[in-house]
PDB file of C-alpha atoms in Angstrom:
ATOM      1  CA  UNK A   1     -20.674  33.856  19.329  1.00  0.00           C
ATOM      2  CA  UNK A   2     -21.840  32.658  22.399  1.00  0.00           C
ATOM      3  CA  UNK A   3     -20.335  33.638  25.647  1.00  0.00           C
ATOM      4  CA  UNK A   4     -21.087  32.666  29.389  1.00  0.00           C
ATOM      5  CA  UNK A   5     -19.769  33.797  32.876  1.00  0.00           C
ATOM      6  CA  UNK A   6     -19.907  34.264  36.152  1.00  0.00           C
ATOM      7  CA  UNK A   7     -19.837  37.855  37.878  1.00  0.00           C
ATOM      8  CA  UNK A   8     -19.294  38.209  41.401  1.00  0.00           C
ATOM      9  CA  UNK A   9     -19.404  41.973  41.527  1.00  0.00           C
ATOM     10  CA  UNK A  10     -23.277  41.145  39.958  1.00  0.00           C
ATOM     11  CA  UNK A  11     -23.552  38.122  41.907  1.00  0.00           C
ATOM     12  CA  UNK A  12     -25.051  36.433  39.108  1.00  0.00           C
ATOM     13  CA  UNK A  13     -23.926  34.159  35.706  1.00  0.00           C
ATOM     14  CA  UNK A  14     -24.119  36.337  32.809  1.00  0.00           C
ATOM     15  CA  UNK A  15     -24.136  35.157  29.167  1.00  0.00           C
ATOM     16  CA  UNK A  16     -22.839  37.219  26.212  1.00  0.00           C
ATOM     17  CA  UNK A  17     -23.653  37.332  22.204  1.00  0.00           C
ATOM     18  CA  UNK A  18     -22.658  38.541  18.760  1.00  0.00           C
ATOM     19  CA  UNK A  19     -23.856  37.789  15.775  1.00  0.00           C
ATOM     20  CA  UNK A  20     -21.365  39.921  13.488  1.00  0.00           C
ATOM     21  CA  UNK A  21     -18.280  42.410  14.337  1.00  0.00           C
ATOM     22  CA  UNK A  22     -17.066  40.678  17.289  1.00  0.00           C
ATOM     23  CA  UNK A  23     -14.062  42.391  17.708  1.00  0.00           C
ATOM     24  CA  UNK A  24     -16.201  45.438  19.044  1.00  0.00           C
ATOM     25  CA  UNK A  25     -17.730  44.974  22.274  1.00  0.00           C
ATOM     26  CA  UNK A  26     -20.314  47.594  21.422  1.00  0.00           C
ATOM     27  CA  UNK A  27     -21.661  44.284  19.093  1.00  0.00           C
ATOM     28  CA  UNK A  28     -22.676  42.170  22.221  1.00  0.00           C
ATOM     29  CA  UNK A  29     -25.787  41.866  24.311  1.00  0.00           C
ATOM     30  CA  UNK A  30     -25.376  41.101  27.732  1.00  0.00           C
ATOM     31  CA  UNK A  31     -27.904  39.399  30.201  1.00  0.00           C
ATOM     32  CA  UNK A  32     -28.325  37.632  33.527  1.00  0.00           C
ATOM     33  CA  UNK A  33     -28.885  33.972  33.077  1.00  0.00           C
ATOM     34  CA  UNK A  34     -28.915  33.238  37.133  1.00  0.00           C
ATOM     35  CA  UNK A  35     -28.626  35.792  40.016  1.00  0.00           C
ATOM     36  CA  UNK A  36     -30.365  32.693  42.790  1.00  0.00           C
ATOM     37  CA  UNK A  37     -27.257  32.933  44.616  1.00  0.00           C
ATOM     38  CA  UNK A  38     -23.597  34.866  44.539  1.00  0.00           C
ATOM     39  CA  UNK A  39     -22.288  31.263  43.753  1.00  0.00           C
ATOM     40  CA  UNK A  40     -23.520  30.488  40.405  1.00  0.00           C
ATOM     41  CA  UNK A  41     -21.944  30.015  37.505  1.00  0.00           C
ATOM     42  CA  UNK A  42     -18.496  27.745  38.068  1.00  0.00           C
ATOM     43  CA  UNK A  43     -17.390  25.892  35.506  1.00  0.00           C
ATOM     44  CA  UNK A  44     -19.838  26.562  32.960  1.00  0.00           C
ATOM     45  CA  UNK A  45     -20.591  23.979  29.678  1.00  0.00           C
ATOM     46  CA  UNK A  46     -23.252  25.087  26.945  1.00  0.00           C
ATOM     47  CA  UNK A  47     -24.750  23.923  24.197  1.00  0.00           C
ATOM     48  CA  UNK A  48     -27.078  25.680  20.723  1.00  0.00           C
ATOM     49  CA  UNK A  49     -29.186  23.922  18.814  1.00  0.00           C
ATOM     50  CA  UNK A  50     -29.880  24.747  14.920  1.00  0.00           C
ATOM     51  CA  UNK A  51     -32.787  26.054  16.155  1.00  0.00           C
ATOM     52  CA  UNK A  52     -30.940  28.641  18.087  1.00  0.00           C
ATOM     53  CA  UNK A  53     -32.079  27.477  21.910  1.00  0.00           C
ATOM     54  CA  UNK A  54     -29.536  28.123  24.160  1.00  0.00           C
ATOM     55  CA  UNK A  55     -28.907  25.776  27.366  1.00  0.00           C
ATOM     56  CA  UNK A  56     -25.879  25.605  29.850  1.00  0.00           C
ATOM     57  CA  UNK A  57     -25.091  23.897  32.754  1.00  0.00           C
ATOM     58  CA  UNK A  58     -22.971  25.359  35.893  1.00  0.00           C
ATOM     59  CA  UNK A  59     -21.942  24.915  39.753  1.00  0.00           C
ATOM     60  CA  UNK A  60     -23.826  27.158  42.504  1.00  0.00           C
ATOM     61  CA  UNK A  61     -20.580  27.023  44.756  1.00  0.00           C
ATOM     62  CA  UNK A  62     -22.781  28.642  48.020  1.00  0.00           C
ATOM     63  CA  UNK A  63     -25.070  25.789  47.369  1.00  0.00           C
ATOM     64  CA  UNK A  64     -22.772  22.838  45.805  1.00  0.00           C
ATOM     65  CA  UNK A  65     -25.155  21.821  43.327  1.00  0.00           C
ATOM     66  CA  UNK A  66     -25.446  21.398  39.511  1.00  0.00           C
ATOM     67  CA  UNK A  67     -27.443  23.628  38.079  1.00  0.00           C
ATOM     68  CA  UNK A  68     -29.222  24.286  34.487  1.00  0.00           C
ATOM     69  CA  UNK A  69     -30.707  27.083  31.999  1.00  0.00           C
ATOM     70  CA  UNK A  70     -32.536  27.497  28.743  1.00  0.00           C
ATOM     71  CA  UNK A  71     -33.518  29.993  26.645  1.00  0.00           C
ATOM     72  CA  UNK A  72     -35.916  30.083  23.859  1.00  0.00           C
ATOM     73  CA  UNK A  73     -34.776  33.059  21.770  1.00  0.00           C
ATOM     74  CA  UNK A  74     -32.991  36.666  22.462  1.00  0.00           C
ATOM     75  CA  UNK A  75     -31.329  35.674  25.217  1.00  0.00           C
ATOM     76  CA  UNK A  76     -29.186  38.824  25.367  1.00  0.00           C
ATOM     77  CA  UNK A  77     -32.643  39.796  27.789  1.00  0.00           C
ATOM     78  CA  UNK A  78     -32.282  38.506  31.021  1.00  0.00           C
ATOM     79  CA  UNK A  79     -36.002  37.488  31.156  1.00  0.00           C
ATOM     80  CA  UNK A  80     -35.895  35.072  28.625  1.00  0.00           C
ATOM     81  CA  UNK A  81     -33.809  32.775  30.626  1.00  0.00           C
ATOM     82  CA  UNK A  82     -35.290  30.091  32.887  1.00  0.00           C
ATOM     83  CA  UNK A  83     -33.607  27.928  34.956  1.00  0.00           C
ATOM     84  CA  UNK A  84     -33.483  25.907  38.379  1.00  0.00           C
ATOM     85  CA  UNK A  85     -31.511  22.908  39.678  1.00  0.00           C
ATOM     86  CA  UNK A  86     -30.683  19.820  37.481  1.00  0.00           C
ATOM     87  CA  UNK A  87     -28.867  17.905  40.764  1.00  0.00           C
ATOM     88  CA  UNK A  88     -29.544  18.898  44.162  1.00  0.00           C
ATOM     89  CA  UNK A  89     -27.090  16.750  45.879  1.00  0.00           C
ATOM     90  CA  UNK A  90     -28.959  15.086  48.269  1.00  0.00           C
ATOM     91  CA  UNK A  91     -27.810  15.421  51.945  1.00  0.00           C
ATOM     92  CA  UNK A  92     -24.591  15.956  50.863  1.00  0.00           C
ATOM     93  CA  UNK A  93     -24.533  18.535  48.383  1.00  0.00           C
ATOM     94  CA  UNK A  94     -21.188  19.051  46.383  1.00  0.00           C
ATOM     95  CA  UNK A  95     -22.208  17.333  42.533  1.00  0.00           C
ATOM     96  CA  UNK A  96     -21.639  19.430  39.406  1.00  0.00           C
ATOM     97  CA  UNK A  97     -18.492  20.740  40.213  1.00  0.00           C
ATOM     98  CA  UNK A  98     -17.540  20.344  36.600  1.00  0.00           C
ATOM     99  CA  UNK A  99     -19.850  19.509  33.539  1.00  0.00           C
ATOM    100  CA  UNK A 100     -20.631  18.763  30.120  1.00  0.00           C
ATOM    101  CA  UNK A 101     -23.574  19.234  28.303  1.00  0.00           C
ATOM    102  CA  UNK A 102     -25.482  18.090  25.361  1.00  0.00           C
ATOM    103  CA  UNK A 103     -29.181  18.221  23.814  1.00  0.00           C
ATOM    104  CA  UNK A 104     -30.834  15.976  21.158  1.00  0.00           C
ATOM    105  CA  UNK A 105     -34.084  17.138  20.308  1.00  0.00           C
ATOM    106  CA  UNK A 106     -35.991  17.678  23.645  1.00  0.00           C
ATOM    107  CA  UNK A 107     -33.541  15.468  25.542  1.00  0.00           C
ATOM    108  CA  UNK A 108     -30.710  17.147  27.661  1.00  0.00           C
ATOM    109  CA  UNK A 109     -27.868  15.492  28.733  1.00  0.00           C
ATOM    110  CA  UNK A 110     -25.622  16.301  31.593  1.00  0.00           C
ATOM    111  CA  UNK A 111     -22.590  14.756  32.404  1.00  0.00           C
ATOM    112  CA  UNK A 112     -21.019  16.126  35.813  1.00  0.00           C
ATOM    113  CA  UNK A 113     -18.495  15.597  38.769  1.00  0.00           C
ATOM    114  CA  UNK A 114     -19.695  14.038  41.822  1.00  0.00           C
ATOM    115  CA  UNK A 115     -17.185  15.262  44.596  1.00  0.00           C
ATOM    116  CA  UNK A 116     -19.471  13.841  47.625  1.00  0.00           C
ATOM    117  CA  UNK A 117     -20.187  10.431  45.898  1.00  0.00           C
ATOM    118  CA  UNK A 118     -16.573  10.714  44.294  1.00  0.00           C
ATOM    119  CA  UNK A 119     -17.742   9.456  41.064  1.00  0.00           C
ATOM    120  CA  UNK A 120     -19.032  10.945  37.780  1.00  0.00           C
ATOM    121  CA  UNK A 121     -22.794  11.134  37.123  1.00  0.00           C
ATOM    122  CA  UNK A 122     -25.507  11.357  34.093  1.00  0.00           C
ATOM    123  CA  UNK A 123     -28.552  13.301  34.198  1.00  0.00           C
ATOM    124  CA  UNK A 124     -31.296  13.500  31.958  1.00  0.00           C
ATOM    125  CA  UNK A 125     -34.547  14.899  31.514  1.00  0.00           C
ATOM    126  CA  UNK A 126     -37.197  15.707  28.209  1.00  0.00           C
ATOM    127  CA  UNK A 127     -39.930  18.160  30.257  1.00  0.00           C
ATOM    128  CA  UNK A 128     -39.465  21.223  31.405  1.00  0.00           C
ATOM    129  CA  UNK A 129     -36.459  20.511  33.234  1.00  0.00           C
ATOM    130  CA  UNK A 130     -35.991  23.815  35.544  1.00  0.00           C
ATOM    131  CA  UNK A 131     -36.811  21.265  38.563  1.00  0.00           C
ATOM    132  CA  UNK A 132     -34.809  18.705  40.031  1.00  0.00           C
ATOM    133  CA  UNK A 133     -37.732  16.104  39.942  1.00  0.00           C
ATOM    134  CA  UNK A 134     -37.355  16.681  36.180  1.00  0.00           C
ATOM    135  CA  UNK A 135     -33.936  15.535  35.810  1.00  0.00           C
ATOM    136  CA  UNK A 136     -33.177  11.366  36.149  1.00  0.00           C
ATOM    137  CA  UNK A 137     -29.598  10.779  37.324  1.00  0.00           C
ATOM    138  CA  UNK A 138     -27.396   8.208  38.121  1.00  0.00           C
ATOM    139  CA  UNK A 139     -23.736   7.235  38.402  1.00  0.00           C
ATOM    140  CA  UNK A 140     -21.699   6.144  34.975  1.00  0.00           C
ATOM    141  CA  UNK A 141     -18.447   5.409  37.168  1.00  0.00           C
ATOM    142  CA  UNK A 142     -17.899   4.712  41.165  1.00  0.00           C
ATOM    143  CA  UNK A 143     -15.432   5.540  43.035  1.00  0.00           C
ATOM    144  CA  UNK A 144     -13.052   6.319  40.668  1.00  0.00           C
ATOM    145  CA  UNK A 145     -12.873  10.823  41.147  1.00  0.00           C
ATOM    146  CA  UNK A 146     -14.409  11.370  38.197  1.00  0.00           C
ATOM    147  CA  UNK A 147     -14.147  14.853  36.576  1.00  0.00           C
ATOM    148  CA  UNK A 148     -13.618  17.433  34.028  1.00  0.00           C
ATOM    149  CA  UNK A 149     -16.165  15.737  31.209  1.00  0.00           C
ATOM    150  CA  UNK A 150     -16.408  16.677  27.351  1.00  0.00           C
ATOM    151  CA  UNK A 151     -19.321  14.671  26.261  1.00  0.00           C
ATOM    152  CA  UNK A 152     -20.102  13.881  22.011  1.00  0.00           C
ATOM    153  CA  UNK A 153     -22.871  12.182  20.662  1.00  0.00           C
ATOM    154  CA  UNK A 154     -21.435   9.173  18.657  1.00  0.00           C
ATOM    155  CA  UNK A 155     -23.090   8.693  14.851  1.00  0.00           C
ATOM    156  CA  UNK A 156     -26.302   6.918  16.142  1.00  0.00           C
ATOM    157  CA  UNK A 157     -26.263   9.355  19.250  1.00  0.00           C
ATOM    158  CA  UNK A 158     -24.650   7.293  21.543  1.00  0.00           C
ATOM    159  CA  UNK A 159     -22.959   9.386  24.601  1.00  0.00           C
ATOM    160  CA  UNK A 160     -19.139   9.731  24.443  1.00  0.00           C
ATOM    161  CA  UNK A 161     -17.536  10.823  27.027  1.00  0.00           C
ATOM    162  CA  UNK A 162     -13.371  11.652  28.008  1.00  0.00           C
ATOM    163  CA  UNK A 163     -13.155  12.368  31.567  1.00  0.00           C
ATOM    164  CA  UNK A 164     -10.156  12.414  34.597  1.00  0.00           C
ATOM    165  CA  UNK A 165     -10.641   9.796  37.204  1.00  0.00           C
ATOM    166  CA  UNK A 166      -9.002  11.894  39.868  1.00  0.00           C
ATOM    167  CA  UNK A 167      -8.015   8.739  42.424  1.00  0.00           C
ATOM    168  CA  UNK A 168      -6.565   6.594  39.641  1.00  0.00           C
ATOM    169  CA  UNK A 169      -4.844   9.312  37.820  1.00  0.00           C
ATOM    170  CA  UNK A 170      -6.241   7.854  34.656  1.00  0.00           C
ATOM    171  CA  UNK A 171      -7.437   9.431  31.610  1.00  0.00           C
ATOM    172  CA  UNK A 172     -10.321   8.074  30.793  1.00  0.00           C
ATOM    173  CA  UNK A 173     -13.378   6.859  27.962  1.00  0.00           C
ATOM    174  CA  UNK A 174     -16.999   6.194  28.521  1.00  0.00           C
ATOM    175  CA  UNK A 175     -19.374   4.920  25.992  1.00  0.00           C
ATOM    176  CA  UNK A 176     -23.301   4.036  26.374  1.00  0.00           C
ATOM    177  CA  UNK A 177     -25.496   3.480  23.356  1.00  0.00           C
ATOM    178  CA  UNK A 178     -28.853   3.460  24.653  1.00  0.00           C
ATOM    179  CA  UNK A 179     -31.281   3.916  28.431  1.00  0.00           C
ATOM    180  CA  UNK A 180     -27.652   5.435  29.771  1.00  0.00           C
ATOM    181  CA  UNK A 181     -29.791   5.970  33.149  1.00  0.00           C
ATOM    182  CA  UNK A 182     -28.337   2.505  33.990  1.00  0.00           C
ATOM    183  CA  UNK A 183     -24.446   2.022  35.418  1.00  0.00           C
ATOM    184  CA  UNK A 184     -24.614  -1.274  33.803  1.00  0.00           C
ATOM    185  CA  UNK A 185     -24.573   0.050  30.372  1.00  0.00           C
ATOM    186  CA  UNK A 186     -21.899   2.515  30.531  1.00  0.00           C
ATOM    187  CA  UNK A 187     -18.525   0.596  29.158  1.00  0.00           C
ATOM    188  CA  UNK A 188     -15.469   2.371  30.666  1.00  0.00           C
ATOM    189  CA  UNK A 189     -11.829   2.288  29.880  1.00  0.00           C
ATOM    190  CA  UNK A 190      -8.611   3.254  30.670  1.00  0.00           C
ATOM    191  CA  UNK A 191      -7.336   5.913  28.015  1.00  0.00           C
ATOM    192  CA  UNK A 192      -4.045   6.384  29.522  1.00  0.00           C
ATOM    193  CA  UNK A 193      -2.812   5.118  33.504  1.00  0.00           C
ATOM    194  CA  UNK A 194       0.310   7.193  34.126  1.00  0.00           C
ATOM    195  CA  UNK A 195       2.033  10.289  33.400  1.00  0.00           C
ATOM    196  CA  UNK A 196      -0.750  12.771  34.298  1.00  0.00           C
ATOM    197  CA  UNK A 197      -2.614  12.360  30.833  1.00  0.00           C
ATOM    198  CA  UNK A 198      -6.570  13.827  31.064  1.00  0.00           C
ATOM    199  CA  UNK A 199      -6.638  16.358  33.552  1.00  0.00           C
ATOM    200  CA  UNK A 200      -8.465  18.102  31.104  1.00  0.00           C
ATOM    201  CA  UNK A 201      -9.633  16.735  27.545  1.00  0.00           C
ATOM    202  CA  UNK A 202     -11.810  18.031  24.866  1.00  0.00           C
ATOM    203  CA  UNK A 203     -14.052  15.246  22.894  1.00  0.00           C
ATOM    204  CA  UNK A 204     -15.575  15.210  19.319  1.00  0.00           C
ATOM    205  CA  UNK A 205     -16.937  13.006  16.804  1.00  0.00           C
ATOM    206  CA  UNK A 206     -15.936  13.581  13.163  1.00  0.00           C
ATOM    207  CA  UNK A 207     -18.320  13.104  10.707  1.00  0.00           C
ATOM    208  CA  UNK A 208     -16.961   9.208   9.987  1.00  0.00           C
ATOM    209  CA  UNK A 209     -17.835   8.326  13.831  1.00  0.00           C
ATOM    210  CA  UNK A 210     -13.979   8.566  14.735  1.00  0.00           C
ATOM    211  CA  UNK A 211     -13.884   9.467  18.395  1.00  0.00           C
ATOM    212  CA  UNK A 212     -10.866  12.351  18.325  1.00  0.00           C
ATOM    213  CA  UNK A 213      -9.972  13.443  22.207  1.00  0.00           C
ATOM    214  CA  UNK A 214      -7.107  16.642  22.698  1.00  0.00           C
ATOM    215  CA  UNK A 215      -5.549  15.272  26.200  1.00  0.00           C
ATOM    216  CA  UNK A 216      -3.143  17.830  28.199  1.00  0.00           C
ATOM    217  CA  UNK A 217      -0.405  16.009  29.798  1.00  0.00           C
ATOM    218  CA  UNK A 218       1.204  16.987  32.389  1.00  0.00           C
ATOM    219  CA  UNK A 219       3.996  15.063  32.720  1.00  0.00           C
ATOM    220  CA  UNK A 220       5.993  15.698  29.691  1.00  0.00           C
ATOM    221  CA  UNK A 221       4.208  18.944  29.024  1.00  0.00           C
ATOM    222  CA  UNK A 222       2.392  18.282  26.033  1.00  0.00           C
ATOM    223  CA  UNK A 223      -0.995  18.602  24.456  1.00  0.00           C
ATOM    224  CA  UNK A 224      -1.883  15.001  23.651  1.00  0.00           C
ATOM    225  CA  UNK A 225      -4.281  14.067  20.645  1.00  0.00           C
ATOM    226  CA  UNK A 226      -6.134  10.414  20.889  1.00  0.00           C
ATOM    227  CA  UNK A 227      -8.603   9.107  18.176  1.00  0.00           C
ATOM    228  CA  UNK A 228     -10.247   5.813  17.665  1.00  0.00           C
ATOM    229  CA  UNK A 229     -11.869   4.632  14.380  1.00  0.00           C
ATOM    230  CA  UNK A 230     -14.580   2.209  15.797  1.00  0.00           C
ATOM    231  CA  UNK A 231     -15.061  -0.076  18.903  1.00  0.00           C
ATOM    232  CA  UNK A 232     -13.960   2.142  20.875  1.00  0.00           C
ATOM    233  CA  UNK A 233     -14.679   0.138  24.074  1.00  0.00           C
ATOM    234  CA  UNK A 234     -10.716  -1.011  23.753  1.00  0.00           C
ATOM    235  CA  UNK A 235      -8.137   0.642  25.284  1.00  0.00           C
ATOM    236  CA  UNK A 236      -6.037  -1.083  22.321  1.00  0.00           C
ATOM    237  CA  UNK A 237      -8.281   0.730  19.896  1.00  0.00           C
ATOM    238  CA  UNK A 238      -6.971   4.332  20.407  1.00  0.00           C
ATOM    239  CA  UNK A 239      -3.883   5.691  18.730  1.00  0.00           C
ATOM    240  CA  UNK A 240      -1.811   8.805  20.330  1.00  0.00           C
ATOM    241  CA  UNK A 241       0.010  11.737  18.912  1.00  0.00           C
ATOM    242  CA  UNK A 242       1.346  14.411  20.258  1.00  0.00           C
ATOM    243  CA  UNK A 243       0.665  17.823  18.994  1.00  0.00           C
ATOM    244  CA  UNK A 244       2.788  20.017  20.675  1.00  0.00           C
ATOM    245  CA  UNK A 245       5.227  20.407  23.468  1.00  0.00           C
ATOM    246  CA  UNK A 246       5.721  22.857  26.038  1.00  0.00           C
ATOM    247  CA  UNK A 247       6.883  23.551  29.369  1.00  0.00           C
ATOM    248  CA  UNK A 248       3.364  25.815  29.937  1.00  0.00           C
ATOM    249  CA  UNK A 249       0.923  23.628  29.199  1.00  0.00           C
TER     250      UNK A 249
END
């Protein structure tokens, strides 16, 4: 069990494990992934390889950028954690608001809100990645509010991505299959237009390649459930179920 955090009364982003007995907190180990400012640690998304290394990526609200961490082994100690800024924001701060990430091999992948740009962004990197000159970014939609990604690798590691394109109101699916560094190779579609579908969405890939999304919608108060088989680059291609219904979703 992996856990992660922010603490204000710490003023730092803390990360939590177990390996067995997890219903006794006396099983965890506690440490300090990132005490560079009182603002770190919004909205965090992580990711473990088989190998066991540990890396996350989070807001610094005091600063407004996106930031990242790693760590090699026993990261319940808090100096086996490195990190530094994935996205700086330019002049204008205010990208990473919300995030998703995922690593293959030594390549990270971040997938983040742009709230300055209003747009959703990619950034990648395969060095050290604790700087932002490590980290290569660019835009995978413009203008459209994205936010609130889940991100899946696709059977021949393509990126998947559901997301909520805040000034449409759309729920939404991105797809890039190779050098996603590019805008032009990012095919996005309109998952659903109306109803407040998307807001937030949770994204896997099933063994068979079928994309399978969990939507929340907000307008009839359900938990929505979308999956497509293959060429998924359709808005046709996706069929919808709802799961369950409730006035408190």
């Amino acid at each position: 069990v992996n856990i992660l955090s922010p603490t204000v009364r710490l003023h730092g982003f803390r990360y939590a494990t177990c390996a067995r007995a997890c219903n006794n907190v006396l099983a965890f180990s506690f440490a300090t992934v990132d005490s560079s400012s009182i603002g770190v640690g919004v909205s965090p998304s992580i990711t473990v390889t088989p190998a066991g290394v540990v890396h996350t990526a989070y807001y610094d609200y005091i600063n407004a950028y996106l930031r990242y961490s790693i760590c090699l082994a026993a990261c319940g100690l808090n100096t086996n954690w490195v990190n530094g800024t994935a996205d700086p924001g330019g002049s204008t701060g205010f990208v990473g608001e919300t995030s998703a990430i995922l690593v293959d091999g030594a390549t990270r992948h971040i997938v983040y809100q742009d709230s300055a740009g209003n747009s959703l962004k990619y950034a990648t990197c395969t060095v050290t990645c604790v700087g932002a000159g490590d980290w290569t970014t660019a835009p995978i939609s413009l203008a459209d509010g994205g936010k609130n990604p889940s991100l899946a690798f696709g059977p021949n590691k393509e990126l998947e991505v559901t997301y909520y394109a805040a000034t449409t109101g759309a729920a939404k699916f991105a797809f890039c299959a190779s050098a996603c560094i590019t805008i032009a190779n990012w095919t996005t579609i309109d998952l659903a237009t109306t109803g407040l579908v998307g807001q937030v969405s949770g994204l896997t890939v099933d063994g068979f390649g079928r994309a399978q999304a969990v939507l929340i919608d907000d307008g009839l108060k359900r938990l929505r459930y979308a999956t497509c088989s293959s060429v998924c680059t359709t808005s046709t291609r996706s069929a919808w179920f709802a799961i369950t219904s409730s006035i408190g979703l």
